[in-house]
Amino acid sequence: MTNGADLLCDTLLENEVDVCFANPGTSEMHFVAALDRKQNMRCVLGLFEGVVTGAADGYARMSGKPAATLLHTGPGLANGLANMHNARRAFTPMVNVVGDHAAYHLPNDAPLTTDIESLAKPMSRFVRRIAGADDVSRATAEAISAARAAPGGVTTLILPADAAWTDVPDDSPISKASLRTPPPADPKRVDAAAKAVKSGAKPVLMLAGTALRDGPLKRAAAIAEATGARIIAQQSNGRVERGAGRVPVERVPYVIDVAMKFLEGTTHLILIGAKSPVTFFAYPGRPTTPLPEGCEVITLAENTDDLPGAIDQLAEALGVKPGAAPGIATAEIPGLHSGALTTAAIASAVANYLPEHAIICDESVTSGREFFGFTHGAAPHDHLQVTGGAIGGGIPLSAGAAIACPDRKVLNLQADGSGMYTNQALWTIAREKSDVCTVIFSNRRYAILQGELKNVGAGEPGLNAQRMLNLDDPFIDWVSLAKGMGVEAARAETAEQFNDLLKTAMSRKGPFLIEAIV
Amino acid sequence: MTNGADLLCDTLLENEVDVCFANPGTSEMHFVAALDRKQNMRCVLGLFEGVVTGAADGYARMSGKPAATLLHTGPGLANGLANMHNARRAFTPMVNVVGDHAAYHLPNDAPLTTDIESLAKPMSRFVRRIAGADDVSRATAEAISAARAAPGGVTTLILPADAAWTDVPDDSPISKASLRTPPPADPKRVDAAAKAVKSGAKPVLMLAGTALRDGPLKRAAAIAEATGARIIAQQSNGRVERGAGRVPVERVPYVIDVAMKFLEGTTHLILIGAKSPVTFFAYPGRPTTPLPEGCEVITLAENTDDLPGAIDQLAEALGVKPGAAPGIATAEIPGLHSGALTTAAIASAVANYLPEHAIICDESVTSGREFFGFTHGAAPHDHLQVTGGAIGGGIPLSAGAAIACPDRKVLNLQADGSGMYTNQALWTIAREKSDVCTVIFSNRRYAILQGELKNVGAGEPGLNAQRMLNLDDPFIDWVSLAKGMGVEAARAETAEQFNDLLKTAMSRKGPFLIEAIV
């Protein structure tokens, strides 16, 4: 017997989508039964849909291909939207399968009935309701095509229960996704960019997406070395390859004044898959971009283009030799701290103890703003950020990255307030016995908001403001919380304690959480 | 200095909205600063937006008036949608204030930019983007009017940051919400209903909304006694007044076969604010309503009508005297169990130990299906259900109900799988020192789904299905989890242990959690 649900699974597998992060409900039971029949599909349960979509994001950033998710009707999708938003901003390929009522049951307006399309559209580049069992395979292949089209994106397939449970012929055709190679940069743009690099007083190359991998970064560094141009990364990035032997690159800072200082004097900003920088928020009477006045913005490549290729095209136009190895200074590793457990102490410990080819999932928010400066010399690693500003991405990202790369250590640098959003992801890490070390920056407040309240000129916070910005009454005991979900954990209150715990955690396998009281 | 944010707070307060459940972000800092200036506004922090909206639901069900919520842009709203969905299905008044970027910053597509309207609409009866500081008060009053219009509903106000921070004259007019009294039932409908009660072989009155309060239930019981009609409640209800001295009423069961049996022989179904019953989900080849064929459905009153009044109208048409006291048998209280800790043992303990005027927030799912039968004789109490099928409503509901009724004991009957969705609400209960006892039905699986998988005919679950439906590897240690969020907790593995713990918890004040291993 083959039904629509089987055909959906087969189409996913045929197109190399073989991991499904899931939190099913009754309307998806035929899909669950079909997944149960597919030995090659790995199903990973999240105890909340924000875990499911955040893990799918982390998985795809590291594996380079989409995972499927399984979400239960409108409310299940709703719970997954915030991390779909982060994935959207990271241009992560993702195929969300949202179960819905049987088509003929929708007019009855049963309790779970919702306008799924309206919920899905803001976070998806592609939304499609499957028309019936014989539409399943075509629709699924279309979603995979859309998810994988450069630079990648979030897609949502709505699977009515009757499309899942209706039988199809055993030899129903399984559709193949059409995958297109991203085009090269427009030669006119290459000329314009080359001209700007040559003639500009202070040209800056701003990189994003696949341009931030080791190879293209080295080619960009060769251009920089040959021409005096500067290389920077956009503020939030899905994945950066960095560490010892790689090109040290700084991101545009979050705080507007710091960002303006960072970009001071820039005459030409050349975008390589990046978006011209804007402030994260607007502030009364302040500019909404940190770029200096008169700075010319030139797009070398859109993020739909072949970004590594565009860097090669620019190098060629500038006469920089393909093999030219840039002089990458080996950054120093800062010394270990003692005494107070500061964010600098944590960053220094990471620089010392990070194993080779680790994956850092960074949602450290205010605690991590200077992290890059401390860790340019750390062992080579991938650095993944929460890209859309929707908090609660970090722990799920780490859960998903570990599924993609079971042989690599995953280090999650996690702000406490944000971590609470999707703390359930710790359970998935425990369930999967993933090699993830979670470091909680326990400052027991929404530190970023306390800073912003000050900026508003509200003076000293009164009772209501304190009650909305402090997390210290009661404080969250992360060691107990982790234990509750099956993750071994310990607390560090001094730099020495943290150094010891991190050293141990980095040298052994399996889930571990360190609550760092900062 | 007065700005748009102040005016928003003042308009809320002027219209008796004086509790704000909140999880703010940077774009709402001027609103936070304004709330900080208002001594009469009580701000309650939730560490996740599902807590915020679920608590606002519980608060309004018990206080009879809306709370405000404060949510941070599209992703913050998205996180709150599932419990807004439950509130929508309970017809709960709610005023969600969603902060957004300053209007002039939206075209820059900063990371948090999203289509808030598209996200809000499926769960809101009213969505309005505030046009500027001088539109704040009018828009807020409109939202309150819409939230309070019978039977009540969820509304969403989008507050651009510049509308919040722009100054208004100190004497800006503060708008009043227009509140309309719900109309009586159409006399023609009253006649038709009376005729059905008199002539029908087996007429059934199905009640919902405010018809399920003590007074109207007694009036309906008088009709039943005089005419032989039967009274039932719809399947999911926002609030039922029940227990000793009140009318014992049963709900339409969840399981389709049980529901069909329950409604067997019904010739006339008379709806009093209720919706004609449909199945929660569709199943291949099964009916989508549990009503017997040929049953006539008559609407006495829409839920926008005055429901208690409609019952009086029907009583009058039937010649049932206004003062006629129905013979309400005092239901027996079942004996305490010993030995195995079953769901019956838990229900019996509740029947014995529940204090007077407690509030039960029930998200016990499969574990609570027979709860009503055991507790018709329990001390009089309010019973609140998760109404929309979006799991994760229970703990937040209890947090909000406790804010509305600080002098009443709140008992949260909570399934473990659903409780994990919004476990962060325990922290809010601890922070507010609320008199809430949380009972976790720890069956360590998605029991409802295991049943549904069986219904699908999938046979014994294999590896993938087990990995999606079991929560036992690792099991969740709720005692540690609660401790992590500042809530005292203990575990019960036998009926005796549970009886002791519940007795103690019911006789003292403050947050407590019992993990019941069932």
PDB file of C-alpha atoms in Angstrom, chain A residues 235-409:
ATOM      1  CA  GLN A 235      26.350  42.086  10.989  1.00  0.00           C
ATOM      2  CA  SER A 236      24.584  38.731  11.169  1.00  0.00           C
ATOM      3  CA  ASN A 237      25.723  35.714   9.233  1.00  0.00           C
ATOM      4  CA  GLY A 238      24.471  32.213   8.864  1.00  0.00           C
ATOM      5  CA  ARG A 239      27.938  30.702   8.825  1.00  0.00           C
ATOM      6  CA  VAL A 240      31.499  32.027   8.877  1.00  0.00           C
ATOM      7  CA  GLU A 241      34.600  29.853   8.571  1.00  0.00           C
ATOM      8  CA  ARG A 242      37.151  31.372  10.894  1.00  0.00           C
ATOM      9  CA  GLY A 243      39.967  30.750  13.372  1.00  0.00           C
ATOM     10  CA  ALA A 244      43.687  30.015  13.026  1.00  0.00           C
ATOM     11  CA  GLY A 245      44.927  29.907   9.431  1.00  0.00           C
ATOM     12  CA  ARG A 246      41.807  31.632   8.161  1.00  0.00           C
ATOM     13  CA  VAL A 247      41.119  35.244   7.326  1.00  0.00           C
ATOM     14  CA  PRO A 248      40.200  37.264  10.396  1.00  0.00           C
ATOM     15  CA  VAL A 249      37.127  39.269   9.466  1.00  0.00           C
ATOM     16  CA  GLU A 250      35.091  41.609  11.652  1.00  0.00           C
ATOM     17  CA  ARG A 251      31.310  42.081  11.464  1.00  0.00           C
ATOM     18  CA  VAL A 252      29.486  45.420  11.379  1.00  0.00           C
ATOM     19  CA  PRO A 253      28.755  46.082  15.096  1.00  0.00           C
ATOM     20  CA  TYR A 254      25.227  46.119  16.513  1.00  0.00           C
ATOM     21  CA  VAL A 255      25.395  49.392  18.453  1.00  0.00           C
ATOM     22  CA  ILE A 256      24.820  52.302  16.080  1.00  0.00           C
ATOM     23  CA  ASP A 257      27.605  54.557  17.396  1.00  0.00           C
ATOM     24  CA  VAL A 258      30.115  51.724  17.344  1.00  0.00           C
ATOM     25  CA  ALA A 259      29.005  50.764  13.847  1.00  0.00           C
ATOM     26  CA  MET A 260      29.414  54.353  12.608  1.00  0.00           C
ATOM     27  CA  LYS A 261      32.935  54.425  14.018  1.00  0.00           C
ATOM     28  CA  PHE A 262      33.647  51.032  12.404  1.00  0.00           C
ATOM     29  CA  LEU A 263      32.625  52.327   8.963  1.00  0.00           C
ATOM     30  CA  GLU A 264      34.063  55.824   9.343  1.00  0.00           C
ATOM     31  CA  GLY A 265      35.690  57.165   6.210  1.00  0.00           C
ATOM     32  CA  THR A 266      34.420  54.394   3.945  1.00  0.00           C
ATOM     33  CA  THR A 267      34.166  55.879   0.447  1.00  0.00           C
ATOM     34  CA  HIS A 268      32.963  52.811  -1.449  1.00  0.00           C
ATOM     35  CA  LEU A 269      31.065  49.875  -0.032  1.00  0.00           C
ATOM     36  CA  ILE A 270      31.144  46.878  -2.360  1.00  0.00           C
ATOM     37  CA  LEU A 271      28.463  44.332  -1.567  1.00  0.00           C
ATOM     38  CA  ILE A 272      29.200  40.656  -2.174  1.00  0.00           C
ATOM     39  CA  GLY A 273      25.936  38.945  -1.372  1.00  0.00           C
ATOM     40  CA  ALA A 274      25.457  41.378   1.501  1.00  0.00           C
ATOM     41  CA  LYS A 275      22.767  43.938   2.190  1.00  0.00           C
ATOM     42  CA  SER A 276      23.741  47.589   2.614  1.00  0.00           C
ATOM     43  CA  PRO A 277      23.863  48.043   6.412  1.00  0.00           C
ATOM     44  CA  VAL A 278      20.899  49.500   8.269  1.00  0.00           C
ATOM     45  CA  THR A 279      20.472  49.882  12.006  1.00  0.00           C
ATOM     46  CA  PHE A 280      18.770  47.046  13.867  1.00  0.00           C
ATOM     47  CA  PHE A 281      16.240  49.550  15.232  1.00  0.00           C
ATOM     48  CA  ALA A 282      15.478  53.221  14.606  1.00  0.00           C
ATOM     49  CA  TYR A 283      16.107  55.749  17.370  1.00  0.00           C
ATOM     50  CA  PRO A 284      14.583  59.247  17.579  1.00  0.00           C
ATOM     51  CA  GLY A 285      16.674  61.707  15.597  1.00  0.00           C
ATOM     52  CA  ARG A 286      19.385  59.170  14.724  1.00  0.00           C
ATOM     53  CA  PRO A 287      20.354  57.889  11.272  1.00  0.00           C
ATOM     54  CA  THR A 288      19.071  54.498  10.146  1.00  0.00           C
ATOM     55  CA  THR A 289      22.329  53.483   8.488  1.00  0.00           C
ATOM     56  CA  PRO A 290      25.814  53.534   9.989  1.00  0.00           C
ATOM     57  CA  LEU A 291      27.338  54.354   6.579  1.00  0.00           C
ATOM     58  CA  PRO A 292      29.067  57.747   6.357  1.00  0.00           C
ATOM     59  CA  GLU A 293      27.381  60.359   4.201  1.00  0.00           C
ATOM     60  CA  GLY A 294      28.434  60.247   0.572  1.00  0.00           C
ATOM     61  CA  CYS A 295      29.646  56.650   0.738  1.00  0.00           C
ATOM     62  CA  GLU A 296      28.967  55.005  -2.599  1.00  0.00           C
ATOM     63  CA  VAL A 297      27.328  51.571  -2.436  1.00  0.00           C
ATOM     64  CA  ILE A 298      28.165  49.189  -5.273  1.00  0.00           C
ATOM     65  CA  THR A 299      26.667  45.737  -5.668  1.00  0.00           C
ATOM     66  CA  LEU A 300      29.201  43.286  -7.049  1.00  0.00           C
ATOM     67  CA  ALA A 301      26.910  40.301  -6.567  1.00  0.00           C
ATOM     68  CA  GLU A 302      23.376  39.677  -5.362  1.00  0.00           C
ATOM     69  CA  ASN A 303      22.978  36.806  -2.966  1.00  0.00           C
ATOM     70  CA  THR A 304      21.350  34.834  -5.786  1.00  0.00           C
ATOM     71  CA  ASP A 305      24.657  34.947  -7.680  1.00  0.00           C
ATOM     72  CA  ASP A 306      27.676  32.671  -7.372  1.00  0.00           C
ATOM     73  CA  LEU A 307      29.468  34.576  -4.593  1.00  0.00           C
ATOM     74  CA  PRO A 308      32.813  32.734  -4.517  1.00  0.00           C
ATOM     75  CA  GLY A 309      32.845  33.061  -8.316  1.00  0.00           C
ATOM     76  CA  ALA A 310      32.140  36.790  -8.069  1.00  0.00           C
ATOM     77  CA  ILE A 311      35.203  37.234  -5.866  1.00  0.00           C
ATOM     78  CA  ASP A 312      37.245  35.376  -8.483  1.00  0.00           C
ATOM     79  CA  GLN A 313      35.797  37.614 -11.191  1.00  0.00           C
ATOM     80  CA  LEU A 314      36.786  40.704  -9.216  1.00  0.00           C
ATOM     81  CA  ALA A 315      40.273  39.337  -8.572  1.00  0.00           C
ATOM     82  CA  GLU A 316      40.697  38.713 -12.249  1.00  0.00           C
ATOM     83  CA  ALA A 317      39.492  42.196 -13.181  1.00  0.00           C
ATOM     84  CA  LEU A 318      42.003  43.608 -10.712  1.00  0.00           C
ATOM     85  CA  GLY A 319      44.825  41.390 -11.943  1.00  0.00           C
ATOM     86  CA  VAL A 320      45.175  39.593  -8.618  1.00  0.00           C
ATOM     87  CA  LYS A 321      46.583  36.149  -9.352  1.00  0.00           C
ATOM     88  CA  PRO A 322      44.318  33.160  -8.618  1.00  0.00           C
ATOM     89  CA  GLY A 323      46.941  31.398  -6.522  1.00  0.00           C
ATOM     90  CA  ALA A 324      48.070  34.470  -4.625  1.00  0.00           C
ATOM     91  CA  ALA A 325      48.186  33.374  -0.978  1.00  0.00           C
ATOM     92  CA  PRO A 326      47.523  36.266   1.330  1.00  0.00           C
ATOM     93  CA  GLY A 327      49.775  36.752   4.309  1.00  0.00           C
ATOM     94  CA  ILE A 328      47.453  35.647   7.050  1.00  0.00           C
ATOM     95  CA  ALA A 329      49.021  36.529  10.344  1.00  0.00           C
ATOM     96  CA  THR A 330      48.353  33.880  12.941  1.00  0.00           C
ATOM     97  CA  ALA A 331      46.316  35.666  15.564  1.00  0.00           C
ATOM     98  CA  GLU A 332      47.480  35.314  19.120  1.00  0.00           C
ATOM     99  CA  ILE A 333      45.515  33.277  21.605  1.00  0.00           C
ATOM    100  CA  PRO A 334      44.757  35.368  24.687  1.00  0.00           C
ATOM    101  CA  GLY A 335      45.839  34.084  28.080  1.00  0.00           C
ATOM    102  CA  LEU A 336      43.432  32.375  30.466  1.00  0.00           C
ATOM    103  CA  HIS A 337      41.832  34.598  33.083  1.00  0.00           C
ATOM    104  CA  SER A 338      41.643  34.114  36.800  1.00  0.00           C
ATOM    105  CA  GLY A 339      39.299  35.659  39.332  1.00  0.00           C
ATOM    106  CA  ALA A 340      36.150  37.340  38.059  1.00  0.00           C
ATOM    107  CA  LEU A 341      34.149  35.407  35.472  1.00  0.00           C
ATOM    108  CA  THR A 342      33.746  38.042  32.747  1.00  0.00           C
ATOM    109  CA  THR A 343      32.689  37.652  29.143  1.00  0.00           C
ATOM    110  CA  ALA A 344      36.352  38.253  28.239  1.00  0.00           C
ATOM    111  CA  ALA A 345      37.362  35.381  30.531  1.00  0.00           C
ATOM    112  CA  ILE A 346      34.880  33.109  28.758  1.00  0.00           C
ATOM    113  CA  ALA A 347      36.021  34.155  25.292  1.00  0.00           C
ATOM    114  CA  SER A 348      39.649  33.587  26.301  1.00  0.00           C
ATOM    115  CA  ALA A 349      38.874  30.121  27.615  1.00  0.00           C
ATOM    116  CA  VAL A 350      37.096  29.276  24.363  1.00  0.00           C
ATOM    117  CA  ALA A 351      40.112  30.512  22.372  1.00  0.00           C
ATOM    118  CA  ASN A 352      42.329  28.154  24.387  1.00  0.00           C
ATOM    119  CA  TYR A 353      40.209  25.028  24.568  1.00  0.00           C
ATOM    120  CA  LEU A 354      38.106  24.923  21.412  1.00  0.00           C
ATOM    121  CA  PRO A 355      38.938  21.701  19.543  1.00  0.00           C
ATOM    122  CA  GLU A 356      39.631  21.673  15.803  1.00  0.00           C
ATOM    123  CA  HIS A 357      36.622  21.996  13.509  1.00  0.00           C
ATOM    124  CA  ALA A 358      34.183  22.810  16.251  1.00  0.00           C
ATOM    125  CA  ILE A 359      30.900  24.528  15.432  1.00  0.00           C
ATOM    126  CA  ILE A 360      30.015  27.567  17.519  1.00  0.00           C
ATOM    127  CA  CYS A 361      26.312  28.441  17.744  1.00  0.00           C
ATOM    128  CA  ASP A 362      26.298  31.953  19.084  1.00  0.00           C
ATOM    129  CA  GLU A 363      23.305  33.531  20.763  1.00  0.00           C
ATOM    130  CA  SER A 364      25.298  35.307  23.418  1.00  0.00           C
ATOM    131  CA  VAL A 365      23.701  38.689  22.578  1.00  0.00           C
ATOM    132  CA  THR A 366      25.302  41.422  24.740  1.00  0.00           C
ATOM    133  CA  SER A 367      27.743  38.979  26.314  1.00  0.00           C
ATOM    134  CA  GLY A 368      29.307  38.056  22.999  1.00  0.00           C
ATOM    135  CA  ARG A 369      29.852  41.377  21.299  1.00  0.00           C
ATOM    136  CA  GLU A 370      33.651  41.219  21.569  1.00  0.00           C
ATOM    137  CA  PHE A 371      33.949  37.490  21.045  1.00  0.00           C
ATOM    138  CA  PHE A 372      35.516  37.660  17.563  1.00  0.00           C
ATOM    139  CA  GLY A 373      38.420  39.779  18.778  1.00  0.00           C
ATOM    140  CA  PHE A 374      39.436  37.100  21.280  1.00  0.00           C
ATOM    141  CA  THR A 375      39.080  34.115  19.011  1.00  0.00           C
ATOM    142  CA  HIS A 376      40.679  34.900  15.637  1.00  0.00           C
ATOM    143  CA  GLY A 377      43.470  32.562  16.701  1.00  0.00           C
ATOM    144  CA  ALA A 378      41.303  29.761  18.069  1.00  0.00           C
ATOM    145  CA  ALA A 379      41.377  26.388  16.333  1.00  0.00           C
ATOM    146  CA  PRO A 380      39.572  26.629  12.979  1.00  0.00           C
ATOM    147  CA  HIS A 381      35.824  26.457  13.410  1.00  0.00           C
ATOM    148  CA  ASP A 382      32.451  27.451  11.984  1.00  0.00           C
ATOM    149  CA  HIS A 383      30.594  30.316  13.601  1.00  0.00           C
ATOM    150  CA  LEU A 384      26.772  30.376  13.333  1.00  0.00           C
ATOM    151  CA  GLN A 385      24.719  33.363  14.469  1.00  0.00           C
ATOM    152  CA  VAL A 386      21.051  33.896  15.202  1.00  0.00           C
ATOM    153  CA  THR A 387      20.386  36.003  12.144  1.00  0.00           C
ATOM    154  CA  GLY A 388      16.903  37.457  12.367  1.00  0.00           C
ATOM    155  CA  GLY A 389      16.850  38.951  15.841  1.00  0.00           C
ATOM    156  CA  ALA A 390      14.180  36.474  17.004  1.00  0.00           C
ATOM    157  CA  ILE A 391      15.560  35.227  20.292  1.00  0.00           C
ATOM    158  CA  GLY A 392      15.477  31.548  21.129  1.00  0.00           C
ATOM    159  CA  GLY A 393      17.533  30.391  18.166  1.00  0.00           C
ATOM    160  CA  GLY A 394      20.736  29.299  19.873  1.00  0.00           C
ATOM    161  CA  ILE A 395      20.022  25.990  21.624  1.00  0.00           C
ATOM    162  CA  PRO A 396      17.952  24.624  18.713  1.00  0.00           C
ATOM    163  CA  LEU A 397      20.671  25.671  16.210  1.00  0.00           C
ATOM    164  CA  SER A 398      23.204  23.672  18.214  1.00  0.00           C
ATOM    165  CA  ALA A 399      20.888  20.655  18.337  1.00  0.00           C
ATOM    166  CA  GLY A 400      20.522  20.738  14.555  1.00  0.00           C
ATOM    167  CA  ALA A 401      24.193  21.384  13.763  1.00  0.00           C
ATOM    168  CA  ALA A 402      25.089  18.329  15.852  1.00  0.00           C
ATOM    169  CA  ILE A 403      22.748  16.149  13.796  1.00  0.00           C
ATOM    170  CA  ALA A 404      24.431  17.388  10.605  1.00  0.00           C
ATOM    171  CA  CYS A 405      27.973  16.915  11.919  1.00  0.00           C
ATOM    172  CA  PRO A 406      28.024  14.147  14.534  1.00  0.00           C
ATOM    173  CA  ASP A 407      31.826  14.013  14.562  1.00  0.00           C
ATOM    174  CA  ARG A 408      32.347  17.678  15.392  1.00  0.00           C
ATOM    175  CA  LYS A 409      32.121  19.370  18.777  1.00  0.00           C
TER     176      LYS A 409
END
